[in-house]
XYZ file of C-alpha atoms in Angstrom:
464
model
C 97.673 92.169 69.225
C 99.761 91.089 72.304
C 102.259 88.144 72.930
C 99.885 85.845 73.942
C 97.395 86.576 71.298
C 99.947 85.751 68.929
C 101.198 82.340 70.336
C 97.955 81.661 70.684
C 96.712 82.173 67.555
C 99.528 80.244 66.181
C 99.029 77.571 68.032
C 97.348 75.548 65.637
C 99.374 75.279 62.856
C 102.725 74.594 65.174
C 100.733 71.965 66.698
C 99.824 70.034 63.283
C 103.497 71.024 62.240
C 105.793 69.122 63.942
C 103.051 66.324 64.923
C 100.611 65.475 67.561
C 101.101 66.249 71.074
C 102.200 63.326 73.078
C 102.358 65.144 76.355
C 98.700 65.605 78.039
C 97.066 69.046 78.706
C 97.403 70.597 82.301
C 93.861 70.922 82.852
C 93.889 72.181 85.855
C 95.552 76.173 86.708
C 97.694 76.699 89.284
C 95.374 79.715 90.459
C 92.559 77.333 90.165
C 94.148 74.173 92.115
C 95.151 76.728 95.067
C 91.729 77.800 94.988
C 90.241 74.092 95.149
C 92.998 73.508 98.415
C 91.310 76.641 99.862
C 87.818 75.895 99.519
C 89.138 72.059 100.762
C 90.663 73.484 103.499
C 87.697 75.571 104.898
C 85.197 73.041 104.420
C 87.127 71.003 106.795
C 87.457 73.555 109.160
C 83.699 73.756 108.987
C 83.406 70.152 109.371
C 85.364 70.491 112.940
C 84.143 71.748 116.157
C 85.068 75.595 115.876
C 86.865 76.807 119.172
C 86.227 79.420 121.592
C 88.941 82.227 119.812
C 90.674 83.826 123.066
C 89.175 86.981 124.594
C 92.285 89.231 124.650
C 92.138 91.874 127.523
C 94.118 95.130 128.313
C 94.642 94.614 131.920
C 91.663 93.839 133.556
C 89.393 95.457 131.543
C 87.825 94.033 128.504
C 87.356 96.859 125.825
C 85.016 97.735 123.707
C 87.579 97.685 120.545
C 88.577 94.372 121.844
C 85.333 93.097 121.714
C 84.621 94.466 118.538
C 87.635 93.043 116.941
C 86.726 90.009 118.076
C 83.261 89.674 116.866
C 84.322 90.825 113.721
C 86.758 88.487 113.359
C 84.110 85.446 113.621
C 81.291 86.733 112.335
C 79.636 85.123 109.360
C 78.399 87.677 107.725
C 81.489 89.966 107.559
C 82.715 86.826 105.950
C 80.317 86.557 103.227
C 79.927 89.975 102.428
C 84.259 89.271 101.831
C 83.317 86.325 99.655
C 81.314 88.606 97.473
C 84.377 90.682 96.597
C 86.021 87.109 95.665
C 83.307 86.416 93.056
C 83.418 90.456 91.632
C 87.613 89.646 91.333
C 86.691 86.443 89.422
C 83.805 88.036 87.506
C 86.783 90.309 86.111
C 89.328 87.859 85.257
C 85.769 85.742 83.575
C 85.489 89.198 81.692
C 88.841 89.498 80.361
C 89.232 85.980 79.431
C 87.029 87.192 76.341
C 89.473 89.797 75.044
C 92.035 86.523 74.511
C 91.867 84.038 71.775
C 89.884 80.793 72.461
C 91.371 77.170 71.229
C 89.373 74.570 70.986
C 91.023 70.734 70.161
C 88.064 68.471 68.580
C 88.553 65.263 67.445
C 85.979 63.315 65.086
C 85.466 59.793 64.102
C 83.115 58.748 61.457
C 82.082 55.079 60.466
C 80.000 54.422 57.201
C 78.780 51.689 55.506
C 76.058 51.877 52.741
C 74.484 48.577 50.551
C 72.497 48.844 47.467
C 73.184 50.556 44.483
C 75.399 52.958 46.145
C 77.920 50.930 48.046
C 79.944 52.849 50.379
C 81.955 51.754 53.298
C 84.703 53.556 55.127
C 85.894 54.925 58.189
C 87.069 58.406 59.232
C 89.186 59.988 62.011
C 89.708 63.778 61.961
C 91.353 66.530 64.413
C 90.489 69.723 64.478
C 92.275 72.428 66.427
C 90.146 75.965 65.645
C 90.784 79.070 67.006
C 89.096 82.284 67.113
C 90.238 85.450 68.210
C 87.737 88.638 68.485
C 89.906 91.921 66.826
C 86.565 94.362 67.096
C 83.828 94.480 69.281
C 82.365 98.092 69.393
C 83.927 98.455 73.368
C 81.926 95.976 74.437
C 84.039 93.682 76.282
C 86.319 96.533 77.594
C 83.611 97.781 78.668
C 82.029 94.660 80.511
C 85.066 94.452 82.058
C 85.124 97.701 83.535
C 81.238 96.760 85.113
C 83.064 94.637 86.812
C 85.396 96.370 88.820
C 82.571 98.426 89.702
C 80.458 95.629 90.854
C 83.715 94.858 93.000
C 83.748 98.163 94.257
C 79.813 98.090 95.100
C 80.988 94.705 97.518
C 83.607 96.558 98.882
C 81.473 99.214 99.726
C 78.880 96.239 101.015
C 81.527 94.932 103.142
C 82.059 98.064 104.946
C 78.627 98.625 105.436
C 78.202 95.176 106.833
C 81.175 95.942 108.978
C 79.260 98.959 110.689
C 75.874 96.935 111.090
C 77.630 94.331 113.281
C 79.844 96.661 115.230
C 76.513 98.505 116.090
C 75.053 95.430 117.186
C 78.344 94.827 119.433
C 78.641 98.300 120.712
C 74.339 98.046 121.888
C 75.337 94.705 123.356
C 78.476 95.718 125.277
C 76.902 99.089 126.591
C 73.703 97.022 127.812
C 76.031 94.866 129.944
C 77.971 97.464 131.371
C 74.646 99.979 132.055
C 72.817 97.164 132.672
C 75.106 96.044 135.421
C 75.365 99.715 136.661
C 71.551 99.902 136.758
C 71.078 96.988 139.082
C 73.746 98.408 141.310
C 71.239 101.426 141.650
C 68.250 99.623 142.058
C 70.013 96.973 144.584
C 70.850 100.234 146.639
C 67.526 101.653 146.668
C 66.092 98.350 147.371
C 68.735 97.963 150.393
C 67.456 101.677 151.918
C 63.884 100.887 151.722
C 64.119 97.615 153.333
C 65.834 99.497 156.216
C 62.873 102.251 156.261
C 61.006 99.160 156.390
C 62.624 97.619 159.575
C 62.390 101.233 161.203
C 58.497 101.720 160.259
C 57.726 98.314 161.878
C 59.460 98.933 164.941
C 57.867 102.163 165.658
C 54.516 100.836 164.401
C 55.292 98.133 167.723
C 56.089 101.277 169.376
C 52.583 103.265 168.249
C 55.210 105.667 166.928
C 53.408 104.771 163.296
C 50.780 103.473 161.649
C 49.404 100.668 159.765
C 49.077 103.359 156.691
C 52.859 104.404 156.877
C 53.408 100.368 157.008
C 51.681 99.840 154.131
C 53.157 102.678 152.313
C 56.816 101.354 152.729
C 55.728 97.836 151.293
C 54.490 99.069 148.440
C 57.635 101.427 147.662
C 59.487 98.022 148.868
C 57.619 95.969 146.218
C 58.122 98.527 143.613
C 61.344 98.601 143.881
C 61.862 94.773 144.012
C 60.096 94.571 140.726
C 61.956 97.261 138.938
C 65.239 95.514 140.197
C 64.129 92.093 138.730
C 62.982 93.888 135.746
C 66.512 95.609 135.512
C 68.266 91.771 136.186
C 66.546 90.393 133.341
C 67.635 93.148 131.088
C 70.947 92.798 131.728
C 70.829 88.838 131.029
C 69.350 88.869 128.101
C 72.001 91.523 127.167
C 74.661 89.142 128.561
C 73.391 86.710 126.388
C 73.394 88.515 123.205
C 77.162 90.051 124.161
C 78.511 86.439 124.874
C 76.584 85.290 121.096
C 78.268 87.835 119.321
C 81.700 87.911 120.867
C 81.717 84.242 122.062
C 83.397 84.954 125.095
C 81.901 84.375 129.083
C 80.966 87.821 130.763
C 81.622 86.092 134.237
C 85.485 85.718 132.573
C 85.902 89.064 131.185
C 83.783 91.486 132.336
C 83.299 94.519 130.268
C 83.049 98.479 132.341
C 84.974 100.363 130.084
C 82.241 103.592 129.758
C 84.768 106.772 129.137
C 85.050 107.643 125.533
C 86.459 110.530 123.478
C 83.388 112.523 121.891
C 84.236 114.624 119.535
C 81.444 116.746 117.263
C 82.457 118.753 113.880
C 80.099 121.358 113.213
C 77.094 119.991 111.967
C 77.371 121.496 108.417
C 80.803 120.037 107.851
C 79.429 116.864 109.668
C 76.518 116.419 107.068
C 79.312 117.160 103.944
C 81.100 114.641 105.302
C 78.493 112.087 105.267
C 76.986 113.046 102.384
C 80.597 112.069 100.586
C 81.434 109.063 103.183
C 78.230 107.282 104.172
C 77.736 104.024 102.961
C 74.205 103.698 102.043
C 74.971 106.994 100.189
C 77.927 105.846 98.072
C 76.209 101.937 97.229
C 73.475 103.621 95.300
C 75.989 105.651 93.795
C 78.112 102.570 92.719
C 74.245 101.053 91.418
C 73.747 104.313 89.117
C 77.383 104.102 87.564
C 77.132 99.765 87.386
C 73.440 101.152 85.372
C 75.181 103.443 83.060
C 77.745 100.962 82.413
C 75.303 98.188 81.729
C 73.584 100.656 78.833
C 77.381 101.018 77.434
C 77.708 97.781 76.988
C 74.055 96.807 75.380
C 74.738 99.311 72.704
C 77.805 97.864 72.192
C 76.740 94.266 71.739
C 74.802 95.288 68.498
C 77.439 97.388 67.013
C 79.929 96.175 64.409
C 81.979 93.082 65.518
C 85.256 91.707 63.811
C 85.819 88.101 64.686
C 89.654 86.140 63.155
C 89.085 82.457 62.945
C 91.384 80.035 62.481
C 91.198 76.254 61.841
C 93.948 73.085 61.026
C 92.728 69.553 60.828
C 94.211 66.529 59.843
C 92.049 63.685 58.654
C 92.871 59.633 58.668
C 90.387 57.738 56.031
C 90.200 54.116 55.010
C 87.305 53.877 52.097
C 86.445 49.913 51.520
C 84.174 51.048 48.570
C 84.400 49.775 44.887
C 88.040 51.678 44.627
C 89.358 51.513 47.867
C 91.877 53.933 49.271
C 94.003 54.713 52.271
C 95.310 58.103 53.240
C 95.945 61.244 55.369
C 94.900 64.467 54.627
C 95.188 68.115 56.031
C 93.280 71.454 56.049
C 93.785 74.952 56.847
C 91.283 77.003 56.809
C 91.581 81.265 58.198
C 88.504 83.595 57.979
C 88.209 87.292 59.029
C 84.190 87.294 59.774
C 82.431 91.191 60.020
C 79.203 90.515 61.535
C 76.717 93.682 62.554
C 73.200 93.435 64.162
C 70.898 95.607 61.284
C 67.438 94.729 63.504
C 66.811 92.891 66.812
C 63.112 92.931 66.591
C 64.036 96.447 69.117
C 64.976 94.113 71.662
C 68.242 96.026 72.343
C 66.245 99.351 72.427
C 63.837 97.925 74.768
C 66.744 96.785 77.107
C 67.978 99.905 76.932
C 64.552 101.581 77.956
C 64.083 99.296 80.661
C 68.337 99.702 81.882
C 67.326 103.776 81.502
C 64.806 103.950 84.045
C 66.477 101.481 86.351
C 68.849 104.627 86.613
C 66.554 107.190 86.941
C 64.670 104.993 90.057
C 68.371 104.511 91.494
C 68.477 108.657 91.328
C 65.292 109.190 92.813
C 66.544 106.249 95.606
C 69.971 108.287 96.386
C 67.871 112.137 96.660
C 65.637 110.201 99.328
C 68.555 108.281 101.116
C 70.731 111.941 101.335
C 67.605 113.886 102.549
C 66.681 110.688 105.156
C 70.459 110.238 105.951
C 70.863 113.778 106.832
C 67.395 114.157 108.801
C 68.937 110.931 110.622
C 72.360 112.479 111.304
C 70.818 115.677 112.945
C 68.752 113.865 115.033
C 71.953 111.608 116.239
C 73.524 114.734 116.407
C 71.164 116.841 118.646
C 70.863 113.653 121.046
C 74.223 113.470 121.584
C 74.429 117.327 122.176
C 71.207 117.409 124.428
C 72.058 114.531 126.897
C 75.756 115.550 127.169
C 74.138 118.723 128.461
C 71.386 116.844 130.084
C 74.280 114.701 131.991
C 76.156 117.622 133.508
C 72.488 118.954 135.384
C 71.762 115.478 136.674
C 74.780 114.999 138.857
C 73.963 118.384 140.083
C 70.410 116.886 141.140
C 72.032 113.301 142.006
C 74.273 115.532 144.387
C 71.923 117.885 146.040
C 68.842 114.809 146.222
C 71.894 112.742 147.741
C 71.933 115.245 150.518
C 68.647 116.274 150.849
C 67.816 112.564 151.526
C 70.575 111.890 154.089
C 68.943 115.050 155.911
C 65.156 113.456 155.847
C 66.838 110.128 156.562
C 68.385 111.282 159.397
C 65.668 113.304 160.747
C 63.264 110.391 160.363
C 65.142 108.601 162.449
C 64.370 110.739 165.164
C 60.773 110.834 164.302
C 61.131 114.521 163.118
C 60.293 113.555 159.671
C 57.366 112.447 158.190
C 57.452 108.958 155.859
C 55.970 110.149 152.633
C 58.831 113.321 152.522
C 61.708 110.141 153.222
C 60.214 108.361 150.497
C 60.030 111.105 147.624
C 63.553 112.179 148.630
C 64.665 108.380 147.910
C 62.168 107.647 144.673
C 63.900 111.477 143.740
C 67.786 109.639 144.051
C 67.071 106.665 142.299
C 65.225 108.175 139.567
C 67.960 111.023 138.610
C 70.716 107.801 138.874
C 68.945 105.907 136.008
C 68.220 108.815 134.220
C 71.932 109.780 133.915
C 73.262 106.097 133.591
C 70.863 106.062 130.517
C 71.131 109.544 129.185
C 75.522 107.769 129.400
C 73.944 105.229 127.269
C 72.061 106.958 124.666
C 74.549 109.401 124.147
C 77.405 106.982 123.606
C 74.645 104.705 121.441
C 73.923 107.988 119.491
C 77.494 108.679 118.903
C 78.744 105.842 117.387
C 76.006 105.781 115.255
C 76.321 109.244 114.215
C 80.441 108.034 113.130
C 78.197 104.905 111.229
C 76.946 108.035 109.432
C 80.003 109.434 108.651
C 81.587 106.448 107.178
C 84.566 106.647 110.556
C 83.102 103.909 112.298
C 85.467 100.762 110.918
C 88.155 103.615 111.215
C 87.488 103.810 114.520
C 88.061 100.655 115.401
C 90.813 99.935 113.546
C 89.109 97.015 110.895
């Protein structure tokens, strides 16, 4: 028995020793009146207008850590998911609290008056301070302690997962601006060359140098390419839109193009070790199983043998107005050492048990199906990111040579040595292989980060 078992189990009899207390209880903890400022102090903040946090910048570029960091920083659910690991902490200290001795101070008055043959009258005022103090419990509280820290390290675990599912969200967002805004540079372009074809086609057409077919053909390629570029403009607002929600900050003040970023790939076996140890999803279920097994622990413990100290001293004030009357003060002390143990539930510990038992086993069959979906997930991420890397390198090589073979046609057509419908394909040919590499850029960087969400690196990354 500790210190503060001791005092506290002595705290009874000094207290009817040397008198009553004349000084009032501190009801109220320090821990707990800091607390009450806190939660005080942040419902006020709630209550104000929040303000625009500033968008911090390196240079002139806004980056995509920065951006991360500072959706993080505001998000709400990053904040709840810390919360959680709040209530785990005081879940502990709630658990430990039952491995010290609790006092209790009651106080008692009793009025009586009875007429007839039995005439009583008299009046009663008693203080009790009891206090009981568990010496044996079978583990049980030790070990409902220990649930809790694992229940704190589950949130912690929550946390970080949480972390990753709103940096992804960022990292989709930012990329759409910047791609987006890249793609509508493209599709301006092509718009800008057609509309020129088109200027040339009607002038010769004045000229009977073409026809009302070649005419025809250039508006429609002209009105294709106008729809694809308001198509492409309404993509990239709505992914303004979602950036500036999740960041809070204006894209027209800080406009995001950062798009060159370190890629580095392990070997995919030591890649799927890794995130078979690290991944999030992976290591919560774990965290469930070993909260389970705990949770049995401590069932079989609450029927086991128990050893419980009690302790009581009261002091008693009585005036008796009956036949005899008398005036007095008395006091009792009273110390019991109670064994209590459960001999039959009605088998409604075994049936906890039973049910806590395959709880477990469904949390096992849960984790084989996450690892084998996790890792059918990661090689997918990780081919992608291998295939358009490779699929980026032969697309400037066609960007390049359809670049030149369309200067060549364009040129040519000019001088009426080239036919309309070769012009055309050579352009269509440009502008496709541009969007295909600006979003093979994409999906490859997409792919990547998600393949570090995998790995567990991804708040590592950025630094949170």
């Amino acid at each position: 028995m500790n210190a503060n078992a001791i005092k506290a189990l002595l705290l009874g009899w000094i207290f009817f020793t040397y008198g009553w207390a004349t000084e009032p209880l501190e009801t109220t903890s320090q821990p707990l009146q800091e607390s009450l400022k806190k939660t005080q102090s942040q419902s006020m903040l709630l209550g104000e207008e929040q303000k625009e946090q500033p968008f911090l910048v390196e240079g002139d570029k806004a980056t995509l850590k920065q951006a991360v960091a500072v959706a993080i920083e505001r998000n709400f659910r990053v904040k709840q998911a810390q919360e959680r690991i709040t209530q785990a902490e005081s879940s502990t200290a709630e658990a430990q609290s039952d491995l010290q001795p609790q006092v209790d101070f009651i106080v008692t008055g009793t009025g009586k008056e009875t007429k007839g043959f039995d005439t009583q009258q008299y009046g009663q005022l008693k203080g009790d301070v009891a206090v009981n103090y568990n010496l044996y419990s079978s583990g049980m509280h030790v070990e409902t302690i220990e649930r809790t820290k694992i229940t704190k390290k589950e949130q912690e675990e929550r946390l970080r997962g949480t972390k990753e599912e709103e940096i992804v969200k960022v990292i989709d967002a930012y990329l759409s601006v910047v791609y987006g805004r890249l793609s509508i540079q493209v599709n301006q372009n092509n718009y800008d060359k057609l509309l020129k074809i088109l200027e040339i086609v009607k002038t010769k057409r004045e000229l009977g140098a073409a026809t009302a077919g070649d005419e025809n053909s250039i508006l429609a390629s002209v009105s294709n390419a106008k729809t694809a570029l308001i198509n492409t403009e309404s993509n990239y607002n709505n992914a303004k839109d979602y950036y500036e929600f999740l960041t809070g900050s204006k894209i027209e003040e800080m406009v995001p193009f950062e798009t060159e970023f370190e890629i580095v790939l392990q070997p995919l076996e030591k890649l799927l070790a890794q995130i078979e140890k690290e991944n999030v999803d992976l290591t919560i279920i774990e965290k469930q199983i070993e909260g389970k097994q705990k949770d049995v622990t401590v069932t079989k413990a609450s029927n086991g043998p128990k050893v419980d100290l009690a302790i009581s001293n009261s002091k008693r004030a009585r005036q008796d107005y009956s036949i005899v009357p008398t005036d007095g003060h008395n006091r009792d002390f009273t110390a019991e050492l109670i064994f209590s143990y459960n001999l039959y539930d009605g088998g409604k510990n075994e049936a906890k048990t039973a049910k806590l038992l395959s709880e477990i086993s469904g949390l096992v069959y849960n984790l084989e199906y996450t690892k084998k979906d996790t890792r059918w997930n990661s090689q997918k991420l990780f081919n992608s990111v291998q295939t358009n890397s490779r699929t980026i390198d032969t697309l400037k090589v066609e960007i390049e040579a359809s670049k030149k073979m369309a200067e060549a046609y364009w040129e040519k057509f000019r001088l009426s040595s080239q036919d309309l419908v070769t012009l055309l394909q050579a352009q269509r040919q440009v502008n496709s292989a541009e969007l295909a590499k600006l979003t093979s850029e994409k999906t490859r960087l997409t792919d990547y980060f998600n393949l570090l969400m995998k790995q567990g690196k991804l708040v590592d990354y950025f630094g949170l």
